[in-house]
PDB file of C-alpha atoms in Angstrom:
ATOM      1  CA  MET G  15     -15.823   3.317  52.832  1.00 78.00           C
ATOM      2  CA  GLN G  16     -12.653   1.569  51.271  1.00 83.00           C
ATOM      3  CA  ASN G  17     -12.595  -1.462  48.706  1.00 85.00           C
ATOM      4  CA  THR G  18      -9.856  -4.229  49.615  1.00 89.00           C
ATOM      5  CA  GLY G  19     -10.908  -6.838  47.230  1.00 89.00           C
ATOM      6  CA  GLN G  20      -9.626  -7.216  43.634  1.00 92.00           C
ATOM      7  CA  ILE G  21     -13.117  -5.797  41.428  1.00 92.00           C
ATOM      8  CA  THR G  22     -14.846  -2.681  41.491  1.00 90.00           C
ATOM      9  CA  LEU G  23     -17.751  -2.438  43.897  1.00 87.00           C
ATOM     10  CA  ASN G  24     -20.201   0.303  43.888  1.00 85.00           C
ATOM     11  CA  GLY G  25     -20.181   2.057  47.452  1.00 81.00           C
ATOM     12  CA  ARG G  26     -23.114   3.349  49.585  1.00 80.00           C
ATOM     13  CA  TYR G  27     -23.003   4.392  53.204  1.00 82.00           C
ATOM     14  CA  GLY G  28     -26.035   5.920  55.536  1.00 86.00           C
ATOM     15  CA  SER G  29     -28.143   5.728  58.909  1.00 90.00           C
ATOM     16  CA  LYS G  30     -31.108   4.135  59.673  1.00 92.00           C
ATOM     17  CA  TRP G  31     -32.472   4.979  63.016  1.00 92.00           C
ATOM     18  CA  ASP G  32     -35.787   3.049  64.231  1.00 94.00           C
ATOM     19  CA  ILE G  33     -38.445   5.568  65.482  1.00 94.00           C
ATOM     20  CA  THR G  34     -41.841   5.047  67.890  1.00 94.00           C
ATOM     21  CA  VAL G  35     -44.220   7.695  66.727  1.00 92.00           C
ATOM     22  CA  SER G  36     -47.022   8.351  68.800  1.00 91.00           C
ATOM     23  CA  GLY G  37     -50.639  10.483  67.358  1.00 88.00           C
ATOM     24  CA  ASN G  38     -50.350   9.700  64.383  1.00 90.00           C
ATOM     25  CA  THR G  39     -53.888   8.726  63.237  1.00 91.00           C
ATOM     26  CA  SER G  40     -54.808  10.008  59.809  1.00 93.00           C
ATOM     27  CA  THR G  41     -53.800   7.302  56.854  1.00 94.00           C
ATOM     28  CA  ARG G  42     -53.154  10.090  54.341  1.00 94.00           C
ATOM     29  CA  PRO G  43     -49.428  11.277  53.279  1.00 96.00           C
ATOM     30  CA  GLU G  44     -50.771  14.518  53.176  1.00 95.00           C
ATOM     31  CA  ASP G  45     -51.181  15.067  56.223  1.00 95.00           C
ATOM     32  CA  TYR G  46     -47.827  14.277  57.336  1.00 96.00           C
ATOM     33  CA  THR G  47     -44.018  16.153  57.022  1.00 96.00           C
ATOM     34  CA  ILE G  48     -40.684  15.688  57.797  1.00 96.00           C
ATOM     35  CA  GLU G  49     -38.188  18.258  58.639  1.00 97.00           C
ATOM     36  CA  PHE G  50     -34.728  17.924  60.325  1.00 97.00           C
ATOM     37  CA  ASP G  51     -31.554  19.917  59.694  1.00 98.00           C
ATOM     38  CA  ILE G  52     -28.082  18.658  58.024  1.00 97.00           C
ATOM     39  CA  ARG G  53     -24.799  19.985  57.032  1.00 96.00           C
ATOM     40  CA  GLY G  54     -21.974  18.321  55.110  1.00 95.00           C
ATOM     41  CA  LEU G  55     -18.346  18.523  56.690  1.00 96.00           C
ATOM     42  CA  GLN G  56     -15.650  16.697  54.657  1.00 94.00           C
ATOM     43  CA  GLY G  57     -15.947  14.222  51.690  1.00 90.00           C
ATOM     44  CA  GLN G  58     -15.111  12.839  48.629  1.00 84.00           C
ATOM     45  CA  TRP G  59     -18.381  14.361  47.058  1.00 85.00           C
ATOM     46  CA  ASP G  60     -19.306  18.081  47.148  1.00 91.00           C
ATOM     47  CA  PRO G  61     -22.211  18.336  46.150  1.00 92.00           C
ATOM     48  CA  LEU G  62     -23.452  15.787  47.718  1.00 90.00           C
ATOM     49  CA  THR G  63     -26.570  13.626  46.585  1.00 91.00           C
ATOM     50  CA  LEU G  64     -28.252  11.790  49.781  1.00 93.00           C
ATOM     51  CA  GLN G  65     -31.527   9.942  49.926  1.00 95.00           C
ATOM     52  CA  VAL G  66     -34.292  10.405  52.615  1.00 96.00           C
ATOM     53  CA  PHE G  67     -36.599   7.554  53.282  1.00 95.00           C
ATOM     54  CA  VAL G  68     -39.523   7.893  55.367  1.00 96.00           C
ATOM     55  CA  LEU G  69     -40.898   4.139  56.112  1.00 96.00           C
ATOM     56  CA  THR G  70     -43.133   2.130  58.002  1.00 95.00           C
ATOM     57  CA  LYS G  71     -42.510  -1.429  59.843  1.00 92.00           C
ATOM     58  CA  GLU G  72     -44.812  -4.157  58.266  1.00 87.00           C
ATOM     59  CA  SER G  73     -44.986  -8.008  58.780  1.00 83.00           C
ATOM     60  CA  GLY G  74     -42.167  -8.889  56.489  1.00 80.00           C
ATOM     61  CA  GLY G  75     -39.838  -5.471  55.764  1.00 89.00           C
ATOM     62  CA  ASP G  76     -40.189  -1.972  55.875  1.00 93.00           C
ATOM     63  CA  TYR G  77     -42.316  -0.157  52.996  1.00 94.00           C
ATOM     64  CA  GLY G  78     -42.698   3.572  52.159  1.00 95.00           C
ATOM     65  CA  ARG G  79     -41.014   6.557  50.359  1.00 96.00           C
ATOM     66  CA  GLY G  80     -38.159   8.943  50.033  1.00 96.00           C
ATOM     67  CA  PHE G  81     -37.122  11.602  47.969  1.00 97.00           C
ATOM     68  CA  SER G  82     -33.472  13.453  46.969  1.00 95.00           C
ATOM     69  CA  ILE G  83     -31.548  16.306  48.767  1.00 96.00           C
ATOM     70  CA  GLN G  84     -28.346  17.939  48.071  1.00 94.00           C
ATOM     71  CA  ILE G  85     -25.644  19.090  50.571  1.00 95.00           C
ATOM     72  CA  THR G  86     -22.150  20.449  50.471  1.00 95.00           C
ATOM     73  CA  ASN G  87     -19.846  20.382  52.377  1.00 94.00           C
ATOM     74  CA  ASN G  88     -19.123  23.758  53.444  1.00 95.00           C
ATOM     75  CA  GLY G  89     -20.447  23.652  57.302  1.00 94.00           C
ATOM     76  CA  GLN G  90     -23.548  25.220  56.545  1.00 96.00           C
ATOM     77  CA  TRP G  91     -26.772  23.968  58.784  1.00 97.00           C
ATOM     78  CA  VAL G  92     -29.411  23.185  55.609  1.00 96.00           C
ATOM     79  CA  HIS G  93     -32.959  23.178  56.975  1.00 98.00           C
ATOM     80  CA  VAL G  94     -35.256  20.435  55.014  1.00 98.00           C
ATOM     81  CA  SER G  95     -38.668  19.649  55.460  1.00 97.00           C
ATOM     82  CA  SER G  96     -40.830  18.089  52.902  1.00 97.00           C
ATOM     83  CA  ASN G  97     -44.522  16.873  53.042  1.00 97.00           C
ATOM     84  CA  LEU G  98     -44.746  12.800  53.094  1.00 97.00           C
ATOM     85  CA  ALA G  99     -47.627  13.383  49.464  1.00 96.00           C
ATOM     86  CA  ASP G 100     -44.474  14.560  47.581  1.00 97.00           C
ATOM     87  CA  LEU G 101     -42.152  12.022  48.193  1.00 97.00           C
ATOM     88  CA  ASN G 102     -40.848  10.640  45.190  1.00 95.00           C
ATOM     89  CA  ILE G 103     -38.367   7.622  45.410  1.00 95.00           C
ATOM     90  CA  GLY G 104     -39.577   4.391  46.206  1.00 93.00           C
ATOM     91  CA  TRP G 105     -38.367   1.689  48.987  1.00 94.00           C
ATOM     92  CA  TRP G 106     -36.806  -1.382  47.381  1.00 90.00           C
ATOM     93  CA  GLN G 107     -39.148  -3.800  49.876  1.00 92.00           C
ATOM     94  CA  GLY G 108     -42.609  -1.281  48.471  1.00 90.00           C
ATOM     95  CA  THR G 109     -44.442   1.374  49.297  1.00 92.00           C
ATOM     96  CA  SER G 110     -47.351  -0.106  51.110  1.00 89.00           C
ATOM     97  CA  TRP G 111     -47.244   2.522  54.189  1.00 91.00           C
ATOM     98  CA  ASN G 112     -48.977   2.180  57.307  1.00 93.00           C
ATOM     99  CA  LEU G 113     -48.528   5.318  58.313  1.00 95.00           C
ATOM    100  CA  THR G 114     -51.051   4.940  61.575  1.00 94.00           C
ATOM    101  CA  ASN G 115     -48.611   2.311  62.505  1.00 95.00           C
ATOM    102  CA  PRO G 116     -46.210   3.393  65.418  1.00 95.00           C
ATOM    103  CA  LEU G 117     -43.255   1.732  64.075  1.00 96.00           C
ATOM    104  CA  TRP G 118     -40.908   3.679  61.549  1.00 96.00           C
ATOM    105  CA  SER G 119     -37.727   4.230  60.598  1.00 95.00           C
ATOM    106  CA  ILE G 120     -35.590   6.790  58.712  1.00 96.00           C
ATOM    107  CA  GLU G 121     -33.003   6.135  56.913  1.00 94.00           C
ATOM    108  CA  ILE G 122     -30.310   8.652  55.216  1.00 94.00           C
ATOM    109  CA  GLY G 123     -27.812   7.643  52.737  1.00 89.00           C
ATOM    110  CA  GLY G 124     -25.738   8.339  49.107  1.00 85.00           C
ATOM    111  CA  PRO G 125     -24.719   8.777  47.018  1.00 82.00           C
ATOM    112  CA  PRO G 126     -28.604   7.176  45.464  1.00 81.00           C
ATOM    113  CA  TRP G 127     -28.838   3.517  44.372  1.00 79.00           C
ATOM    114  CA  PRO G 128     -26.806   1.627  43.478  1.00 79.00           C
ATOM    115  CA  GLY G 129     -24.193   3.627  44.375  1.00 81.00           C
ATOM    116  CA  GLN G 130     -20.491   5.360  43.040  1.00 82.00           C
ATOM    117  CA  PRO G 131     -17.859   3.146  41.612  1.00 86.00           C
ATOM    118  CA  VAL G 132     -15.071   2.146  44.619  1.00 86.00           C
ATOM    119  CA  GLN G 133     -11.916   0.436  43.251  1.00 89.00           C
ATOM    120  CA  PRO G 134      -9.625  -1.953  44.080  1.00 92.00           C
ATOM    121  CA  GLY G 135      -7.822  -0.254  47.171  1.00 91.00           C
ATOM    122  CA  GLN G 136      -9.289   2.681  46.849  1.00 88.00           C
ATOM    123  CA  SER G 137     -10.763   3.861  50.072  1.00 86.00           C
ATOM    124  CA  TRP G 138     -12.896   7.662  50.962  1.00 83.00           C
ATOM    125  CA  THR G 139     -14.657   9.814  53.927  1.00 86.00           C
ATOM    126  CA  GLN G 140     -18.221  11.135  53.823  1.00 89.00           C
ATOM    127  CA  GLU G 141     -19.049  13.442  56.940  1.00 92.00           C
ATOM    128  CA  TRP G 142     -22.401  14.870  57.342  1.00 92.00           C
ATOM    129  CA  GLN G 143     -24.329  15.672  60.658  1.00 94.00           C
ATOM    130  CA  PHE G 144     -28.314  15.114  60.954  1.00 94.00           C
ATOM    131  CA  ASP G 145     -30.143  17.083  63.809  1.00 96.00           C
ATOM    132  CA  ASN G 146     -33.614  18.253  65.254  1.00 96.00           C
ATOM    133  CA  LEU G 147     -35.687  15.610  63.315  1.00 96.00           C
ATOM    134  CA  LYS G 148     -39.705  16.502  63.626  1.00 95.00           C
ATOM    135  CA  ILE G 149     -42.699  14.566  62.212  1.00 94.00           C
ATOM    136  CA  THR G 150     -45.930  16.396  62.121  1.00 93.00           C
ATOM    137  CA  VAL G 151     -49.446  15.273  61.319  1.00 91.00           C
ATOM    138  CA  VAL G 152     -51.494  17.697  60.861  1.00 82.00           C
ATOM    139  CA  PRO G 153     -54.877  17.923  62.943  1.00 70.00           C
ATOM    140  CA  GLU G 154     -57.978  16.323  61.491  1.00 59.00           C
ATOM    141  CA  PRO G 155     -60.212  18.886  59.524  1.00 59.00           C
ATOM    142  CA  TRP G 156     -63.048  17.924  61.690  1.00 57.00           C
ATOM    143  CA  SER G 157     -61.103  18.330  64.976  1.00 57.00           C
ATOM    144  CA  GLY G 158     -61.307  21.898  64.509  1.00 58.00           C
ATOM    145  CA  VAL G 159     -65.051  22.431  62.808  1.00 61.00           C
ATOM    146  CA  SER G 160     -65.364  20.598  66.437  1.00 60.00           C
ATOM    147  CA  LEU G 161     -63.953  22.601  68.456  1.00 62.00           C
ATOM    148  CA  ALA G 162     -65.946  26.078  66.927  1.00 67.00           C
ATOM    149  CA  LEU G 163     -69.050  24.824  66.602  1.00 65.00           C
ATOM    150  CA  ALA G 164     -68.390  24.243  71.049  1.00 68.00           C
ATOM    151  CA  GLY G 165     -67.624  28.017  70.819  1.00 71.00           C
ATOM    152  CA  LEU G 166     -70.550  28.701  68.568  1.00 70.00           C
ATOM    153  CA  ILE G 167     -72.596  26.841  70.877  1.00 73.00           C
ATOM    154  CA  VAL G 168     -71.144  28.254  74.114  1.00 69.00           C
ATOM    155  CA  ALA G 169     -71.515  31.632  73.122  1.00 70.00           C
ATOM    156  CA  ALA G 170     -75.229  30.567  72.423  1.00 70.00           C
ATOM    157  CA  LEU G 171     -76.162  29.551  75.709  1.00 67.00           C
ATOM    158  CA  ARG G 172     -74.669  32.170  77.851  1.00 68.00           C
ATOM    159  CA  ARG G 173     -77.009  34.904  75.335  1.00 68.00           C
ATOM    160  CA  PHE G 174     -79.981  32.419  75.967  1.00 65.00           C
ATOM    161  CA  GLN G 175     -79.150  32.467  79.717  1.00 66.00           C
ATOM    162  CA  ARG G 176     -78.808  36.093  79.880  1.00 62.00           C
ATOM    163  CA  LYS G 177     -82.296  36.784  78.479  1.00 60.00           C
TER     164      LYS G 177
END
């Protein structure tokens, strides 16, 4: 980031990826987890606080929630895992998720809003890497019960046929 203006500006940076999610049949945030690996490489801030947002695309904008993580510039990969019910930072356009919507976005950025002051003529670089994004939905409870009941019925039918 570089401030070429005449006044101090708040600086933030980040990445936002639009993704398509399938199999997301639950509307309950507690049924989902997000996992990824991240590492800080170099930059102005060490440690660095980043915010991670999980968003769904709704009419007129993105809606969702996020959480903060802190990484250091030591080059070591850190595994991050969070349940969506635990995300406690609201997205600026709103928090009304539709988790069954297949159109999602993941945004990682920092420093947290409103950013860090960058003086006129000042510049800085912050480098981090992100890998292995995984979003998991817990199977519906009834699906496990259905499988167990089906197994019991099959076992009972086999016993009945033997007699």
